[in-house]
Coordinates of C-alpha atoms in Angstrom, one line a residue:
Chain A
M1 CA -49.8 40.9 -57.7
E2 CA -46.3 40.7 -59.1
G3 CA -43.8 43.4 -58.3
E4 CA -42.2 45.7 -60.8
D5 CA -39.0 43.6 -60.8
A6 CA -40.9 40.5 -61.8
M7 CA -42.9 42.2 -64.5
R8 CA -39.7 43.7 -65.9
F9 CA -38.1 40.2 -65.9
F10 CA -41.0 38.7 -67.9
I11 CA -40.8 41.6 -70.4
E12 CA -37.1 41.5 -70.8
N13 CA -36.9 37.8 -70.9
P14 CA -39.8 36.8 -73.2
A15 CA -41.5 33.4 -72.9
P16 CA -39.7 30.5 -74.6
S17 CA -41.5 29.2 -77.6
T18 CA -42.1 25.9 -75.8
L19 CA -44.3 27.5 -73.1
V20 CA -47.6 26.8 -74.8
D21 CA -46.7 23.1 -75.2
V22 CA -45.7 22.9 -71.5
E23 CA -49.0 24.6 -70.5
N24 CA -51.0 22.1 -72.5
K25 CA -49.2 19.1 -71.1
V26 CA -49.6 20.3 -67.5
N27 CA -53.4 21.0 -68.0
K28 CA -53.9 17.6 -69.6
F29 CA -51.9 16.0 -66.8
I30 CA -54.0 17.7 -64.1
D31 CA -57.3 16.7 -65.9
L32 CA -56.3 13.1 -65.8
Q33 CA -55.9 13.0 -62.0
P34 CA -58.4 11.3 -59.8
K35 CA -60.0 13.8 -57.5
D36 CA -58.4 12.4 -54.3
R37 CA -54.9 12.4 -55.7
N38 CA -52.6 15.3 -54.6
I39 CA -50.1 16.8 -57.0
V40 CA -46.6 17.9 -56.2
L41 CA -44.3 20.0 -58.4
V42 CA -40.8 18.9 -57.8
T43 CA -38.1 21.2 -59.2
S44 CA -34.6 19.8 -59.7
G45 CA -31.2 20.6 -61.0
G46 CA -29.5 24.0 -61.6
T47 CA -30.5 26.8 -63.8
L48 CA -28.1 28.0 -66.5
V49 CA -27.5 31.8 -66.9
P50 CA -26.0 32.8 -70.2
L51 CA -23.3 35.5 -70.3
E52 CA -23.8 36.3 -74.0
K53 CA -26.9 36.4 -76.2
N54 CA -25.1 34.1 -78.7
M55 CA -24.2 31.9 -75.8
V56 CA -20.7 30.5 -75.6
R57 CA -20.2 31.0 -71.8
Y58 CA -22.6 30.6 -69.0
I59 CA -22.9 30.5 -65.2
D60 CA -24.3 27.3 -63.8
N61 CA -25.2 26.1 -60.3
F62 CA -23.8 22.9 -59.1
S63 CA -26.5 20.3 -58.8
A64 CA -26.6 16.8 -60.2
G65 CA -30.3 16.7 -59.5
N66 CA -30.0 13.7 -57.2
R67 CA -32.2 15.2 -54.5
G68 CA -35.0 16.2 -56.9
A69 CA -35.0 12.9 -58.8
A70 CA -34.9 10.8 -55.7
S71 CA -37.7 12.9 -54.1
A72 CA -39.9 12.7 -57.2
E73 CA -39.6 8.9 -57.0
Y74 CA -40.6 8.8 -53.3
F75 CA -43.6 11.1 -54.0
C76 CA -44.7 8.8 -56.8
K77 CA -44.5 5.9 -54.4
S78 CA -46.5 7.9 -51.8
G79 CA -49.3 8.1 -54.3
Y80 CA -48.8 11.6 -55.5
A81 CA -49.0 12.8 -59.0
V82 CA -45.6 14.4 -59.7
I83 CA -44.8 17.2 -62.1
F84 CA -41.0 16.9 -62.4
L85 CA -39.4 20.2 -63.6
Y86 CA -35.8 19.1 -64.1
R87 CA -32.6 20.3 -65.8
N88 CA -32.4 18.8 -69.2
Y89 CA -30.1 15.7 -69.2
G90 CA -30.1 15.7 -65.4
M91 CA -31.2 12.8 -63.2
K92 CA -34.7 11.4 -63.5
P93 CA -36.7 9.4 -61.1
F94 CA -36.5 5.5 -61.3
V95 CA -33.8 5.5 -64.0
R96 CA -31.5 7.7 -61.9
H97 CA -29.9 4.5 -60.6
F98 CA -28.2 4.1 -64.0
E99 CA -26.6 7.5 -64.5
G100 CA -23.0 7.4 -65.4
P101 CA -21.7 5.8 -68.6
W102 CA -24.5 3.7 -70.0
T103 CA -22.1 1.5 -71.8
G104 CA -21.5 -0.2 -68.5
I105 CA -24.9 -1.8 -68.8
F106 CA -23.7 -4.1 -71.5
T107 CA -21.4 -7.0 -71.8
K108 CA -20.2 -9.1 -74.7
K109 CA -21.7 -12.5 -75.1
S110 CA -20.5 -15.1 -77.6
V111 CA -23.0 -17.4 -79.2
G112 CA -21.1 -20.0 -81.3
S113 CA -18.7 -18.1 -83.6
S114 CA -20.6 -14.8 -83.4
S115 CA -21.0 -12.4 -80.6
S116 CA -23.3 -9.6 -79.5
W117 CA -23.6 -7.1 -76.7
E118 CA -26.3 -7.8 -74.1
I119 CA -27.6 -6.4 -70.9
K120 CA -25.4 -7.6 -68.0
D121 CA -27.1 -10.4 -66.0
S122 CA -26.3 -8.6 -62.7
L123 CA -28.1 -5.5 -63.8
R124 CA -31.1 -7.1 -65.5
N125 CA -33.4 -7.0 -62.4
V126 CA -32.6 -3.5 -61.5
L127 CA -33.1 -2.3 -65.1
N128 CA -36.3 -4.2 -65.5
N129 CA -37.6 -2.7 -62.2
S130 CA -36.6 0.8 -63.1
L131 CA -38.2 0.7 -66.6
E132 CA -41.3 -1.1 -65.3
N133 CA -41.8 1.5 -62.6
L134 CA -41.3 4.3 -65.0
E135 CA -43.9 2.7 -67.4
L136 CA -46.3 2.1 -64.6
M137 CA -46.1 5.7 -63.5
N138 CA -46.8 6.8 -67.0
E139 CA -49.7 4.5 -67.3
R140 CA -51.2 5.8 -64.1
N141 CA -50.6 9.4 -65.2
Q142 CA -48.5 9.9 -62.0
L143 CA -45.4 11.4 -63.6
L144 CA -44.9 14.3 -66.0
C145 CA -41.3 15.2 -66.7
L146 CA -40.6 18.7 -68.0
P147 CA -37.0 19.6 -68.9
Y148 CA -35.6 23.2 -68.7
T149 CA -32.2 24.6 -69.3
T150 CA -32.0 28.3 -68.7
L151 CA -33.1 30.4 -65.7
T152 CA -35.6 32.1 -68.0
E153 CA -37.2 28.8 -69.0
Y154 CA -37.3 27.7 -65.4
V155 CA -39.1 30.9 -64.2
W156 CA -41.7 30.9 -67.0
Y157 CA -42.4 27.2 -66.5
L158 CA -42.7 27.6 -62.7
R159 CA -45.2 30.4 -63.1
T160 CA -47.2 28.5 -65.7
V161 CA -47.3 25.2 -63.7
A162 CA -48.4 27.2 -60.6
E163 CA -51.2 29.0 -62.5
C164 CA -52.4 25.6 -63.8
L165 CA -52.3 24.1 -60.3
K166 CA -54.4 26.9 -58.8
C167 CA -57.6 24.9 -59.6
I168 CA -56.7 22.1 -57.1
R169 CA -56.0 24.7 -54.4
S170 CA -54.5 23.1 -51.2
R171 CA -54.1 19.7 -52.9
A172 CA -51.0 21.2 -54.6
L173 CA -47.5 20.9 -53.0
F174 CA -44.5 22.8 -54.2
Y175 CA -41.2 21.1 -53.5
L176 CA -38.5 23.5 -54.8
A177 CA -35.3 21.5 -54.8
A178 CA -33.8 23.2 -57.9
A179 CA -30.7 25.3 -57.4
V180 CA -31.9 28.6 -59.0
S181 CA -29.4 31.3 -59.7
D182 CA -29.6 34.4 -57.5
F183 CA -28.0 36.6 -60.1
H184 CA -28.1 36.9 -63.8
I185 CA -27.2 39.4 -66.6
P186 CA -30.3 41.2 -67.8
S187 CA -30.7 40.9 -71.5
Q188 CA -30.1 44.6 -72.2
D189 CA -26.7 44.4 -70.4
M190 CA -25.7 41.2 -72.2
S191 CA -23.0 41.1 -74.9
E192 CA -24.4 40.2 -78.3
H193 CA -21.4 38.1 -79.1
K194 CA -18.8 36.0 -77.4
I195 CA -17.0 38.2 -74.8
Q196 CA -13.5 38.8 -76.2
S197 CA -10.4 38.2 -74.2
G198 CA -7.6 39.7 -76.4
A199 CA -4.1 40.5 -75.6
G200 CA -3.4 42.9 -72.8
K201 CA -6.9 42.7 -71.3
D202 CA -6.0 42.2 -67.7
K203 CA -9.5 41.4 -66.3
L204 CA -13.0 40.7 -67.2
E205 CA -15.6 42.4 -65.0
L206 CA -19.0 40.9 -65.0
T207 CA -21.8 42.8 -63.3
M208 CA -24.7 40.6 -62.4
R209 CA -28.1 41.7 -61.2
P210 CA -30.2 39.9 -58.6
V211 CA -32.9 37.7 -60.0
P212 CA -36.3 38.8 -58.7
K213 CA -37.4 36.8 -55.7
F214 CA -40.0 34.7 -57.5
L215 CA -40.7 32.7 -54.4
R216 CA -42.5 35.7 -53.0
Y217 CA -44.8 35.8 -56.0
L218 CA -45.4 32.1 -55.9
V219 CA -46.5 32.3 -52.3
D220 CA -48.6 35.5 -52.6
S221 CA -50.2 35.2 -56.0
W222 CA -49.3 32.2 -58.2
A223 CA -50.1 29.5 -55.6
P224 CA -51.7 31.2 -52.6
E225 CA -53.4 28.1 -51.3
A226 CA -50.7 25.5 -51.8
L227 CA -48.1 24.1 -49.4
I228 CA -44.7 25.5 -50.4
I229 CA -41.5 24.0 -49.4
S230 CA -38.1 25.5 -50.4
F231 CA -34.6 24.3 -50.0
K232 CA -31.6 26.2 -48.7
L233 CA -28.1 25.0 -49.5
E234 CA -25.1 26.6 -47.9
T235 CA -21.4 25.7 -47.4
D236 CA -21.0 27.6 -44.2
E237 CA -22.9 25.9 -41.3
N238 CA -22.7 29.1 -39.2
I239 CA -25.2 30.9 -41.3
L240 CA -27.4 28.0 -42.5
I241 CA -30.3 28.2 -40.1
D242 CA -30.3 32.0 -40.1
K243 CA -30.5 32.0 -43.8
A244 CA -33.4 29.6 -43.8
R245 CA -35.3 31.7 -41.2
T246 CA -34.7 34.8 -43.2
A247 CA -36.3 33.1 -46.2
L248 CA -39.3 32.2 -44.1
H249 CA -39.7 35.7 -42.9
R250 CA -39.2 37.2 -46.3
Y251 CA -41.4 34.9 -48.3
N252 CA -43.9 33.8 -45.7
H253 CA -44.1 30.2 -46.9
Q254 CA -44.4 27.2 -44.6
L255 CA -41.1 25.3 -44.6
V256 CA -37.4 25.5 -45.5
I257 CA -35.4 22.3 -45.7
A258 CA -31.8 23.4 -45.0
N259 CA -28.7 21.5 -45.8
L260 CA -24.9 21.8 -46.1
L261 CA -23.2 20.9 -49.4
S262 CA -20.8 18.6 -47.6
T263 CA -23.3 16.6 -45.6
R264 CA -26.5 16.9 -47.7
R265 CA -26.8 13.2 -48.3
R266 CA -27.1 12.4 -44.6
S267 CA -28.4 15.5 -42.7
V268 CA -31.1 18.1 -43.3
A269 CA -32.9 20.5 -41.1
F270 CA -36.6 21.2 -41.3
V271 CA -36.9 24.9 -40.4
T272 CA -40.1 26.7 -39.6
L273 CA -40.6 30.1 -38.0
D274 CA -40.5 28.6 -34.5
S275 CA -38.7 25.2 -34.9
V276 CA -35.6 23.5 -36.2
A277 CA -35.8 19.7 -36.5
W278 CA -32.7 18.0 -37.7
L279 CA -33.0 14.7 -39.5
H280 CA -29.9 12.5 -39.7
L281 CA -29.5 9.1 -41.4
S282 CA -28.3 6.6 -38.8
D283 CA -25.2 4.4 -39.4
E284 CA -27.6 1.5 -40.0
D285 CA -29.6 3.5 -42.6
L286 CA -26.3 4.3 -44.3
R287 CA -25.3 0.7 -44.3
N288 CA -28.7 -0.4 -45.7
G289 CA -28.5 2.2 -48.5
V290 CA -31.5 4.2 -47.2
E291 CA -31.8 7.5 -48.9
I292 CA -32.5 10.6 -46.9
E293 CA -35.1 11.7 -49.5
D294 CA -37.3 8.7 -48.4
Y295 CA -37.6 10.3 -44.9
I296 CA -37.8 13.9 -46.2
V297 CA -40.7 13.1 -48.5
S298 CA -42.6 11.1 -45.8
R299 CA -42.4 14.1 -43.5
C300 CA -43.5 16.5 -46.3
V301 CA -46.5 14.2 -47.1
Q302 CA -47.5 14.2 -43.4
L303 CA -47.2 18.0 -43.3
H304 CA -49.3 18.3 -46.4
K305 CA -52.0 16.0 -44.9
A306 CA -52.0 18.1 -41.7
A307 CA -52.1 21.4 -43.5
Chain B
M1 CA 10.6 28.0 -70.5
E2 CA 7.3 28.9 -68.9
G3 CA 6.5 32.6 -68.2
E4 CA 5.9 34.0 -64.8
D5 CA 2.1 33.9 -65.3
A6 CA 2.1 30.2 -66.0
M7 CA 4.4 29.4 -63.1
R8 CA 2.2 31.4 -60.8
F9 CA -0.9 29.5 -62.1
F10 CA 0.7 26.1 -61.3
I11 CA 1.6 27.3 -57.8
E12 CA -1.7 28.9 -57.0
N13 CA -3.7 26.0 -58.5
P14 CA -1.8 22.9 -57.3
A15 CA -1.8 19.6 -59.2
P16 CA -5.0 17.5 -58.7
S17 CA -4.4 14.3 -56.8
T18 CA -5.2 12.3 -59.9
L19 CA -2.2 13.6 -61.8
V20 CA 0.2 10.8 -61.0
D21 CA -2.4 8.3 -62.2
V22 CA -2.9 10.2 -65.4
E23 CA 0.9 10.4 -66.0
N24 CA 1.2 6.6 -65.4
K25 CA -1.6 5.8 -67.8
V26 CA -0.2 8.0 -70.5
N27 CA 3.3 6.7 -70.2
K28 CA 2.0 3.1 -70.3
F29 CA -0.1 3.9 -73.4
I30 CA 2.8 5.5 -75.2
D31 CA 5.0 2.4 -74.4
L32 CA 2.4 0.1 -76.0
Q33 CA 2.5 1.9 -79.4
P34 CA 4.2 0.3 -82.4
K35 CA 7.1 2.5 -83.6
D36 CA 5.3 3.5 -86.8
R37 CA 2.1 4.6 -85.2
N38 CA 1.5 8.3 -84.6
I39 CA -0.2 9.6 -81.5
V40 CA -2.7 12.5 -81.4
L41 CA -4.0 14.2 -78.3
V42 CA -7.6 15.3 -78.9
T43 CA -9.0 17.6 -76.3
S44 CA -12.8 18.0 -76.1
G45 CA -15.6 19.7 -74.2
G46 CA -15.5 22.8 -72.0
T47 CA -13.6 23.6 -68.9
L48 CA -15.4 24.5 -65.7
V49 CA -14.3 27.5 -63.7
P50 CA -15.4 27.6 -60.0
L51 CA -16.6 30.9 -58.6
E52 CA -16.2 29.7 -55.0
K53 CA -13.7 27.4 -53.2
N54 CA -16.6 25.3 -51.8
M55 CA -18.1 25.3 -55.2
V56 CA -21.8 25.9 -55.7
R57 CA -21.6 28.1 -58.8
Y58 CA -19.3 28.0 -61.8
I59 CA -18.7 29.4 -65.2
D60 CA -18.8 26.9 -68.0
N61 CA -18.1 27.0 -71.7
F62 CA -20.8 25.7 -74.1
S63 CA -19.5 22.6 -75.7
A64 CA -21.3 19.3 -76.0
G65 CA -18.0 17.7 -77.1
N66 CA -19.4 16.5 -80.4
R67 CA -16.4 17.8 -82.5
G68 CA -13.8 16.3 -80.2
A69 CA -15.5 12.9 -79.9
A70 CA -16.2 12.6 -83.6
S71 CA -12.6 13.7 -84.4
A72 CA -11.2 11.2 -82.0
E73 CA -13.2 8.4 -83.7
Y74 CA -11.9 9.4 -87.2
F75 CA -8.3 9.6 -85.9
C76 CA -8.7 6.1 -84.6
K77 CA -10.0 5.0 -88.0
S78 CA -7.0 6.7 -89.6
G79 CA -4.7 4.4 -87.6
Y80 CA -3.6 6.9 -85.0
A81 CA -3.3 6.2 -81.3
V82 CA -5.6 8.7 -79.6
I83 CA -5.3 10.2 -76.2
F84 CA -8.8 11.7 -75.6
L85 CA -8.8 14.4 -73.0
Y86 CA -12.5 15.0 -72.5
R87 CA -14.9 16.7 -70.2
N88 CA -16.3 14.2 -67.8
Y89 CA -19.7 12.9 -68.8
G90 CA -19.3 14.4 -72.2
M91 CA -19.4 12.7 -75.6
K92 CA -17.0 9.9 -76.3
P93 CA -15.9 8.4 -79.6
F94 CA -17.9 5.4 -81.0
V95 CA -20.5 5.5 -78.3
R96 CA -21.4 9.1 -79.0
H97 CA -24.1 8.0 -81.3
F98 CA -26.2 7.0 -78.3
E99 CA -26.0 10.1 -76.2
G100 CA -29.4 11.4 -75.0
P101 CA -31.6 9.4 -72.7
W102 CA -30.2 5.9 -72.7
T103 CA -33.6 4.5 -71.7
G104 CA -34.5 4.9 -75.4
I105 CA -32.3 2.0 -76.2
F106 CA -34.8 -0.5 -74.6
T107 CA -38.2 -1.8 -75.4
K108 CA -40.5 -4.1 -73.5
K109 CA -40.9 -7.6 -74.8
S110 CA -43.4 -10.1 -73.5
V111 CA -42.5 -13.8 -73.3
G112 CA -45.5 -15.8 -72.4
S113 CA -47.0 -14.2 -69.3
S114 CA -43.8 -12.5 -68.2
S115 CA -42.1 -9.5 -69.7
S116 CA -38.6 -7.9 -69.7
W117 CA -36.9 -4.9 -71.2
E118 CA -34.5 -5.7 -74.1
I119 CA -32.4 -3.8 -76.6
K120 CA -34.5 -2.5 -79.5
D121 CA -34.1 -4.5 -82.6
S122 CA -33.6 -1.3 -84.7
L123 CA -30.6 -0.3 -82.5
R124 CA -29.0 -3.6 -82.1
N125 CA -26.6 -3.3 -85.0
V126 CA -25.5 0.2 -84.3
L127 CA -25.0 -0.7 -80.6
N128 CA -23.1 -3.8 -81.4
N129 CA -20.9 -1.9 -83.9
S130 CA -20.2 0.9 -81.4
L131 CA -19.3 -1.3 -78.6
E132 CA -17.3 -3.6 -80.8
N133 CA -15.3 -0.7 -82.2
L134 CA -14.6 0.6 -78.7
E135 CA -13.4 -2.8 -77.6
L136 CA -11.3 -3.2 -80.7
M137 CA -9.6 0.2 -80.1
N138 CA -8.9 -0.8 -76.5
E139 CA -7.4 -4.2 -77.6
R140 CA -5.2 -2.4 -80.1
N141 CA -4.2 0.2 -77.5
Q142 CA -5.4 2.9 -79.8
L143 CA -7.6 4.8 -77.5
L144 CA -7.0 6.3 -74.0
C145 CA -9.8 8.3 -72.5
L146 CA -8.9 10.8 -69.8
P147 CA -11.7 12.8 -68.2
Y148 CA -11.3 16.3 -66.7
T149 CA -13.8 18.7 -65.2
T150 CA -12.1 21.9 -64.1
L151 CA -9.8 24.3 -65.9
T152 CA -7.1 23.5 -63.4
E153 CA -7.3 19.7 -64.1
Y154 CA -7.3 20.4 -67.9
V155 CA -4.2 22.6 -67.8
W156 CA -2.2 20.1 -65.6
Y157 CA -3.2 17.2 -67.7
L158 CA -2.4 19.0 -70.9
R159 CA 1.1 19.8 -69.7
T160 CA 1.7 16.3 -68.4
V161 CA 0.5 14.6 -71.6
A162 CA 2.7 16.9 -73.6
E163 CA 5.8 16.2 -71.5
C164 CA 5.1 12.5 -71.9
L165 CA 4.7 12.8 -75.7
K166 CA 8.0 14.7 -76.0
C167 CA 9.8 11.3 -76.6
I168 CA 8.0 10.7 -79.9
R169 CA 8.9 14.1 -81.2
S170 CA 7.2 15.0 -84.5
R171 CA 5.1 11.9 -84.4
A172 CA 2.8 13.7 -81.9
L173 CA -0.1 15.7 -83.1
F174 CA -2.1 18.1 -80.8
Y175 CA -5.7 18.7 -81.8
L176 CA -7.0 21.1 -79.3
A177 CA -10.8 21.1 -79.8
A178 CA -11.7 21.8 -76.1
A179 CA -13.4 25.1 -75.3
V180 CA -10.9 26.4 -72.6
S181 CA -12.0 29.3 -70.5
D182 CA -10.1 32.6 -71.2
F183 CA -10.8 33.9 -67.7
H184 CA -10.9 32.5 -64.2
I185 CA -10.9 33.6 -60.6
P186 CA -7.5 33.1 -59.1
S187 CA -7.8 31.0 -55.9
Q188 CA -6.6 33.9 -53.7
D189 CA -9.5 36.1 -54.9
M190 CA -12.0 33.3 -54.6
S191 CA -14.7 33.4 -52.0
E192 CA -14.3 30.5 -49.5
H193 CA -18.1 29.9 -49.3
K194 CA -21.1 30.3 -51.5
I195 CA -21.4 33.9 -52.6
Q196 CA -24.3 35.4 -50.8
S197 CA -27.1 37.3 -52.4
G198 CA -29.0 38.8 -49.5
A199 CA -31.7 41.5 -49.5
G200 CA -30.8 44.9 -50.9
K201 CA -27.7 43.6 -52.7
D202 CA -28.3 45.2 -56.0
K203 CA -25.5 43.6 -57.9
L204 CA -22.8 41.0 -57.9
E205 CA -19.5 42.1 -59.4
L206 CA -17.2 39.3 -60.5
T207 CA -13.7 40.2 -61.5
M208 CA -12.1 37.5 -63.6
R209 CA -8.5 37.4 -64.5
P210 CA -7.1 36.1 -67.8
V211 CA -6.0 32.5 -67.9
P212 CA -2.3 32.4 -69.0
K213 CA -1.9 31.6 -72.7
F214 CA -0.8 28.0 -72.2
L215 CA -0.8 27.4 -76.0
R216 CA 2.3 29.5 -76.1
Y217 CA 4.1 27.2 -73.6
L218 CA 2.8 24.2 -75.4
V219 CA 4.4 25.4 -78.7
D220 CA 7.6 26.7 -77.2
S221 CA 8.5 24.2 -74.6
W222 CA 6.1 21.4 -73.7
A223 CA 5.8 20.0 -77.3
P224 CA 8.3 22.0 -79.5
E225 CA 8.5 19.3 -82.2
A226 CA 4.9 18.3 -82.5
L227 CA 2.3 19.5 -85.0
I228 CA -0.2 21.7 -83.1
I229 CA -3.6 22.5 -84.3
S230 CA -6.0 24.8 -82.4
F231 CA -9.6 25.8 -82.8
K232 CA -11.2 29.2 -82.8
L233 CA -14.9 29.4 -82.2
E234 CA -16.7 32.8 -82.6
T235 CA -20.2 34.0 -83.0
D236 CA -19.3 37.1 -85.1
E237 CA -18.1 36.2 -88.6
N238 CA -16.6 39.6 -89.1
I239 CA -13.8 38.9 -86.7
L240 CA -13.3 35.1 -87.1
I241 CA -10.4 35.0 -89.6
D242 CA -8.6 37.9 -87.9
K243 CA -8.9 36.2 -84.6
A244 CA -7.5 33.0 -86.0
R245 CA -4.5 34.9 -87.6
T246 CA -3.8 36.7 -84.4
A247 CA -3.6 33.4 -82.6
L248 CA -1.1 32.1 -85.2
H249 CA 1.0 35.2 -84.9
R250 CA 0.9 35.1 -81.1
Y251 CA 1.6 31.4 -80.5
N252 CA 3.5 30.5 -83.6
H253 CA 1.8 27.2 -84.2
Q254 CA 0.9 25.7 -87.5
L255 CA -2.8 25.7 -88.0
V256 CA -6.0 27.2 -86.6
I257 CA -9.3 25.7 -87.6
A258 CA -11.9 28.5 -87.4
N259 CA -15.6 28.1 -87.1
L260 CA -18.8 30.0 -86.3
L261 CA -21.1 28.7 -83.6
S262 CA -24.1 28.7 -85.9
T263 CA -22.5 26.9 -88.8
R264 CA -19.9 24.8 -87.1
R265 CA -21.4 21.5 -88.3
R266 CA -21.1 22.3 -92.0
S267 CA -18.3 24.9 -92.5
V268 CA -14.8 25.4 -91.1
A269 CA -11.8 27.4 -92.3
F270 CA -8.2 26.1 -92.2
V271 CA -6.2 29.2 -91.4
T272 CA -2.5 29.4 -91.7
L273 CA -0.3 32.5 -91.7
D274 CA -0.7 32.9 -95.5
S275 CA -3.8 31.0 -96.4
V276 CA -7.5 30.5 -95.6
A277 CA -9.1 27.4 -97.0
W278 CA -12.8 27.0 -96.3
L279 CA -14.3 23.5 -96.2
H280 CA -18.1 23.2 -96.6
L281 CA -20.2 20.1 -96.5
S282 CA -22.1 19.8 -99.8
D283 CA -25.9 19.3 -99.8
E284 CA -25.2 15.7 -100.9
D285 CA -22.8 15.2 -97.9
L286 CA -25.5 16.5 -95.6
R287 CA -28.1 14.2 -97.1
N288 CA -25.8 11.3 -96.7
G289 CA -25.0 12.1 -93.0
V290 CA -21.4 12.8 -93.7
E291 CA -19.7 14.5 -90.7
I292 CA -17.4 17.4 -91.3
E293 CA -14.9 15.9 -88.8
D294 CA -14.3 13.1 -91.3
Y295 CA -12.8 15.7 -93.7
I296 CA -11.2 17.8 -91.0
V297 CA -9.3 14.8 -89.7
S298 CA -8.2 13.6 -93.2
R299 CA -6.7 17.0 -93.9
C300 CA -5.0 17.1 -90.5
V301 CA -3.5 13.6 -91.1
Q302 CA -2.2 14.7 -94.5
L303 CA -0.7 17.8 -93.0
H304 CA 1.0 15.7 -90.3
K305 CA 2.5 13.4 -92.9
A306 CA 3.8 16.3 -94.9
A307 CA 5.2 18.1 -91.8

């Protein structure tokens, strides 16, 4: 059962018009899965919170979507079917290796008196591999990418995907790597038009309200039989583990993966109610270009098997 | 002379470490220009305002950077040297036609039993043209792209570029299409770490302070002899022209190009102290894929010649 706060959120922030399409895609994707293939929902990127109804300004959460995109890739390689709920224009699995200015992929080649721009020889193999893998995952129905932009879209999509995944019960894994805003401006408090600055205005006061704790409803009623893994990102290491524990107590799910902004690429902690296990990349791992998501996903897959 | 508010801003928000490099690049670029070539600074995209010193959350301004990137391209075609101060990862002139997922550029081609991913035949010409134009502009020293992310970077870069352009006096044009934040959180008020939500916290109050009106200092002291054109974007058409006029009165520059968020691709108003001239794309223009920036830039170039 959802609480009053959640029900109010869904009333005040109505479903995006794209929701039916998302639901159809997810149901079709689930239908296509072999019965012995597990499905993971990987969320990725930050949610955008508008400050005005006719949006000019917004609050955003820092997240390039590296962790989510890399993890989705390793889940695919582990044989999972992956529903990848990602921030539009953010990183995507397999092709994430090419983010940055795409113009760098090309170089000018002269043929006789004419010239044309071609894929750089040095990138050809990586490009071929990336696009091949992506195509292969599509052919095997192992990857469904769903873009979102705003907090409202994210929450509606999350609930819908969870409801669709109910039918596969404990074969579903939720890997919630997206940076979801804790606060927003409820639509009834939101300015219709661009907030004016104007001469003499010496401050702008924004009152933001907490976003309902949807993780609670995910655990209790949207996906009661699934394994649910959330992330906790902090900048202050003194509070990191406590915050992760508090989340476990509050939402009653199985695992929090905790990390600090500054060291998130090489250290994470797996936090349960009665244990903290740190995972650090070794110097050798770092030299060899090993990604921490490779280890994180392995451990999550083991945990899912054991659950 | 800068006001106290501006001086305080530069003290409280120290210069980014990249500033020296930017200054060197700009000076070198100016040195390379023929004496009869005008130089325009085109600013583009939105400025990011952090909410925490160890930034996890930030306020951003909606702007894909279409207008700036398109305008920079038309200024290049008009023979200007263009300094393009743009939001990192945003749209860029010439290659802007390919924004969106770059993977769409490629298609799989089979050669005998093997296959590889190649540039789509249908895109080859456009891609060649775009990259050729970009290279040509670089060879002619007609385009210098400078990325920024935060408000602080933007303001420091703007002042530096303006100071460098002082030597060419009225041959400089400022075309300020970036969506610059009106409010920010001064560093002494900023939380060191990620702002905590926590149970029972029923709201988050953010007090933002106005950003000094740097346009005034640009007009009065950083670039007193240049032609300065600013943009005004609103969502409420009832206040648009008044807001543009107020800016002209307040900053004493030559032209405001005013536009509404919803119609900005087909209508803009050129607002001076004693005139409002609307420019609308015709149905035929729209059918032919004419961009409004083509007309906007033509008119600005004429104005610069006449000044």
